[in-house]
XYZ file of N, CA and C in Angstrom:
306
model
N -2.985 9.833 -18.994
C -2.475 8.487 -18.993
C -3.093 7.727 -17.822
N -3.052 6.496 -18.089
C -4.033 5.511 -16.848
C -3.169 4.831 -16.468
N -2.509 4.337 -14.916
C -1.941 3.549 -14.921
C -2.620 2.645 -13.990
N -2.388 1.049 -14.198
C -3.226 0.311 -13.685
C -2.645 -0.527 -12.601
N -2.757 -1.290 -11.312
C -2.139 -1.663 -10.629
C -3.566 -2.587 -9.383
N -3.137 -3.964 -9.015
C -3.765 -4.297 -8.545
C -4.538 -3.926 -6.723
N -2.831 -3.753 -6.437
C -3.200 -2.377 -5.173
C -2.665 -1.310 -5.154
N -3.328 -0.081 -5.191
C -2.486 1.053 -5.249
C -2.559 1.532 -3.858
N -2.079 2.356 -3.777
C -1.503 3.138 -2.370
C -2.864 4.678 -1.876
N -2.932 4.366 -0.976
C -3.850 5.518 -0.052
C -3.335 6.738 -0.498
N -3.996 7.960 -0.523
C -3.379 8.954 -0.772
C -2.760 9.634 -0.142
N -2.347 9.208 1.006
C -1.181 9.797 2.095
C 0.194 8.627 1.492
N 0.099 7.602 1.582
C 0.862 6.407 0.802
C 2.012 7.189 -0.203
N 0.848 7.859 -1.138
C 1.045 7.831 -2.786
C 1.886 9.552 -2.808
N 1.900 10.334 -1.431
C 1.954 11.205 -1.489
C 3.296 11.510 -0.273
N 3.514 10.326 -0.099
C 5.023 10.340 0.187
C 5.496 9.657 -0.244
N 5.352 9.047 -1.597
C 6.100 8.372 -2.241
C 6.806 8.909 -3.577
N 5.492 9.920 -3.869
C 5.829 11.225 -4.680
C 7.090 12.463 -4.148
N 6.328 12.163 -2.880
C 7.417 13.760 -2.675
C 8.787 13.147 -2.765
N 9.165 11.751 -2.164
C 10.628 10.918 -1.660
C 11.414 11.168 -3.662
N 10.672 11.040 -5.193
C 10.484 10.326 -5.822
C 11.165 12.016 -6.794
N 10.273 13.164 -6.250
C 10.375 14.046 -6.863
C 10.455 15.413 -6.073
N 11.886 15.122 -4.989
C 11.917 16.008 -3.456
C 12.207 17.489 -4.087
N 12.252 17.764 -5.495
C 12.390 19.156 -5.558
C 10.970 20.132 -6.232
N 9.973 19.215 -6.133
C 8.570 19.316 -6.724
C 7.617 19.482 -5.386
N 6.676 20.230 -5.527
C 5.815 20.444 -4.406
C 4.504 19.609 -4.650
N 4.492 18.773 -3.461
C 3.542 17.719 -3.965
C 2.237 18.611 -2.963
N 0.852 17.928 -3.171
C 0.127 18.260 -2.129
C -1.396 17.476 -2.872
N -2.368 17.770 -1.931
C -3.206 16.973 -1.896
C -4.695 18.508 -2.610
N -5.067 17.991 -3.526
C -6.786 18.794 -4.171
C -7.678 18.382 -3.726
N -8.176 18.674 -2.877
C -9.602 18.662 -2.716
C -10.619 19.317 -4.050
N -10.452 18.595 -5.085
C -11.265 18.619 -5.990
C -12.481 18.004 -6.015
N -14.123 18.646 -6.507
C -14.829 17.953 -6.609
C -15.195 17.217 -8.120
N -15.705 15.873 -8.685
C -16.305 14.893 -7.434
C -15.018 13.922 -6.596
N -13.946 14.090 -7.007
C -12.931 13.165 -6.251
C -11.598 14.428 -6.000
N -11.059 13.657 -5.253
C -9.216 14.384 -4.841
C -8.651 13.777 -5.363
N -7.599 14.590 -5.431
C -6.572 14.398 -6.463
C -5.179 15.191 -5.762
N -3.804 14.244 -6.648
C -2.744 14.791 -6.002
C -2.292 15.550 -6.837
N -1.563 17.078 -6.683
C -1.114 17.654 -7.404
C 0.709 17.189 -7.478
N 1.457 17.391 -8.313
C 2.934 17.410 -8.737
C 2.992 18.330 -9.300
N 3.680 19.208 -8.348
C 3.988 20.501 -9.240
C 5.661 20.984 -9.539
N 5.819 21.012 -10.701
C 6.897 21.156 -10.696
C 7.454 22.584 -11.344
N 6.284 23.343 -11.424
C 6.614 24.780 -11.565
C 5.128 25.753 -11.731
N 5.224 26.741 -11.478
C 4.207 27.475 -11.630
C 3.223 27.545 -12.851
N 3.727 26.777 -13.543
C 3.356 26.754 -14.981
C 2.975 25.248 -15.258
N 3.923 24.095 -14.716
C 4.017 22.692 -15.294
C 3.798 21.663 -14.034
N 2.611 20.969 -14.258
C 2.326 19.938 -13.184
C 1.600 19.217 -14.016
N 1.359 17.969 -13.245
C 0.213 16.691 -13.519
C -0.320 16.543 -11.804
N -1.619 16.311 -12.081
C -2.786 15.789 -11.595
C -2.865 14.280 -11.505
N -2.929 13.464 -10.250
C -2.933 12.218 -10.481
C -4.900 11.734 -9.553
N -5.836 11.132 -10.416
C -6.888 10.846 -9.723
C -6.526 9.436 -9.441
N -7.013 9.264 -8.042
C -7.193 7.353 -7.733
C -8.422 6.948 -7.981
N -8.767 6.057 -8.644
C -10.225 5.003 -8.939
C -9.966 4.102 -8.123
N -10.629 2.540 -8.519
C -10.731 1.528 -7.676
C -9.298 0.904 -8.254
N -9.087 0.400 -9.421
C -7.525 -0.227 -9.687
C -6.927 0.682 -10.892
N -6.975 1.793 -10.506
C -6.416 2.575 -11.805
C -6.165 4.228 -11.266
N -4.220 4.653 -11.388
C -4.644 5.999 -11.310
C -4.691 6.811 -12.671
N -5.094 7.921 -12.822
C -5.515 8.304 -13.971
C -4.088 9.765 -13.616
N -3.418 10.490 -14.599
C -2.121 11.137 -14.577
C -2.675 11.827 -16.010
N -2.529 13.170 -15.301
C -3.107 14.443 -16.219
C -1.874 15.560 -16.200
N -1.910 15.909 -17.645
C -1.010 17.801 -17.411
C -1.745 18.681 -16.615
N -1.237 19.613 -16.028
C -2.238 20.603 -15.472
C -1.008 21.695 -15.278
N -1.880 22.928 -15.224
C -1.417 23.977 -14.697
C -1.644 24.312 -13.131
N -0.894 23.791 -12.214
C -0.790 23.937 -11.234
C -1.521 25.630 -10.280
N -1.749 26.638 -10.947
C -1.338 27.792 -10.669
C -3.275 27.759 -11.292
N -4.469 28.209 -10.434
C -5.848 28.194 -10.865
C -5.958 29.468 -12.032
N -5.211 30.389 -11.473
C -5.355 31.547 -12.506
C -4.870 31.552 -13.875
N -3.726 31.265 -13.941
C -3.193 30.963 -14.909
C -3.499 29.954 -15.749
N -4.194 28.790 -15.163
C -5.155 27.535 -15.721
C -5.921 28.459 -16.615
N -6.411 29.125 -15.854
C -7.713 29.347 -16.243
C -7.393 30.696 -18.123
N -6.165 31.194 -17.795
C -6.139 31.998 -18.799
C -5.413 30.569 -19.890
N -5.103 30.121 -19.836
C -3.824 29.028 -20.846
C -4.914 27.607 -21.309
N -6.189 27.439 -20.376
C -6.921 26.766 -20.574
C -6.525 25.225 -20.924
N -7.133 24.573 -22.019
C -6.432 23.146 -22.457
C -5.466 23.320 -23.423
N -4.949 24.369 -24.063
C -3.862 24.422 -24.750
C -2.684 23.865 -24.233
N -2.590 24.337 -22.943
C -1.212 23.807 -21.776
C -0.877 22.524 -21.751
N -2.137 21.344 -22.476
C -1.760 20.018 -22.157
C -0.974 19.783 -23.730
N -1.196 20.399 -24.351
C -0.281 19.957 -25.832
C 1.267 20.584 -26.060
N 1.510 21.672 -25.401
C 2.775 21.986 -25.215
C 3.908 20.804 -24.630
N 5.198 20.603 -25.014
C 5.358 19.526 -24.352
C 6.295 19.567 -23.331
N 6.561 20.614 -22.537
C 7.103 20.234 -20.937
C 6.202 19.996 -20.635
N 4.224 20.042 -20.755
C 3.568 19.745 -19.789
C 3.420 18.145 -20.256
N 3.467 17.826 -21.368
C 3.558 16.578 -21.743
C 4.770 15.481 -21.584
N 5.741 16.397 -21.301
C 6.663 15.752 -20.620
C 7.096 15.306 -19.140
N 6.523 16.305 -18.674
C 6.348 16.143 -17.540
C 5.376 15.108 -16.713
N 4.213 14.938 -17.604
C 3.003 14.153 -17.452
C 3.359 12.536 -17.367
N 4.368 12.442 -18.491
C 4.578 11.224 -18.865
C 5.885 10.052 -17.973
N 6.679 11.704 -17.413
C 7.579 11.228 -16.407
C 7.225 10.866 -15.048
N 6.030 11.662 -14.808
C 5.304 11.006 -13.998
C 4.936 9.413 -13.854
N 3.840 9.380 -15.322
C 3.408 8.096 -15.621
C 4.185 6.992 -15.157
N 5.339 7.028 -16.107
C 6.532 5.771 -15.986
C 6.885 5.704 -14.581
N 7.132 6.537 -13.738
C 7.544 6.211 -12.248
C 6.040 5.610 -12.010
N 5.298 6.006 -12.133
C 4.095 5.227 -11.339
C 3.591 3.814 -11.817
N 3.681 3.862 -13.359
C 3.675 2.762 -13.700
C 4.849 1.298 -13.025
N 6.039 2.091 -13.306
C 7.415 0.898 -12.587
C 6.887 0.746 -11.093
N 6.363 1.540 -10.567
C 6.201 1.617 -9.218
C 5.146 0.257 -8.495
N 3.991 1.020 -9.456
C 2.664 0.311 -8.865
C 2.340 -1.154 -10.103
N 2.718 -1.457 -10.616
C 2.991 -2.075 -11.942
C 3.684 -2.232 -12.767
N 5.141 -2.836 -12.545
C 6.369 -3.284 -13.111
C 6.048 -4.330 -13.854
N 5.081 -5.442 -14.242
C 4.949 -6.229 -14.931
C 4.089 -5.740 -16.140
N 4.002 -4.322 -16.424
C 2.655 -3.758 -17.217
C 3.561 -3.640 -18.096
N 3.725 -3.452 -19.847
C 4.187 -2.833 -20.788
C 3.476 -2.128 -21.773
C-alpha cells in the first residue's frame, strides 16, 4: 500500500510515532539495501515494512523473522493476518500523514 502525504516525517520522527501508536509491537529501523526501511513487528511471524520516498511511504507484509522469510517466501503476504496487519498499519499512517486522502 502507498500512502501519500505532502510532508512526511524523518525516520527517527516516523519511528516514534510508530512505537507511541503500536507500544506492544517492536518497532526498529532496516538497514536494507538500496533504501531503509522501518520494520513493525508484531510477531515473529507478522509485520509490515514501511519504505520512505520523496512524498510517499510505501507499507508492505513481511515476515519480520529473515529465516523464516526466507522458508514462507511471498506466500506470507496473501495470508491475511499479514494482510491485516499491513493494512492496519496503512490507515494509521494514512489518518496520520494524510487525513484529507480517501
Amino acid at each position: 500500500m502507498i500512502v501519500q502525504g505532502t510532508r512526511l516525517p524523518t525516520f527517527d520522527e516516523l519511528i516514534a510515532v510508530l512505537k507511541c501508536r503500536f507500544p506492544n509491537h517492536s518497532v526498529y529501523l532496516f538497514d536494507s539495501k538500496p533504501q531503509k526501511s522501518i520494520i513493525v513487528r508484531k510477531s515473529a511471524l507478522v509485520g509490515a515494512q514501511i519504505t520512505l520516498r520523496e512524498n510517499e511511504m510505501i507499507v508492505d507484509a513481511c515476515c519480520p523473522n529473515i529465516f523464516i522469510s526466507a522458508l514462507i517466501g511471498l506466500i506470507s503476504t496473501i495470508f491475511p493476518p499479514y494482510l491485516e496487519f499491513e493494512m492496519k498499519v496503512t490507515d494509521f499512517l494514512k489518518n496520520k500523514y494524510n487525513p484529507c486522502q480517501f
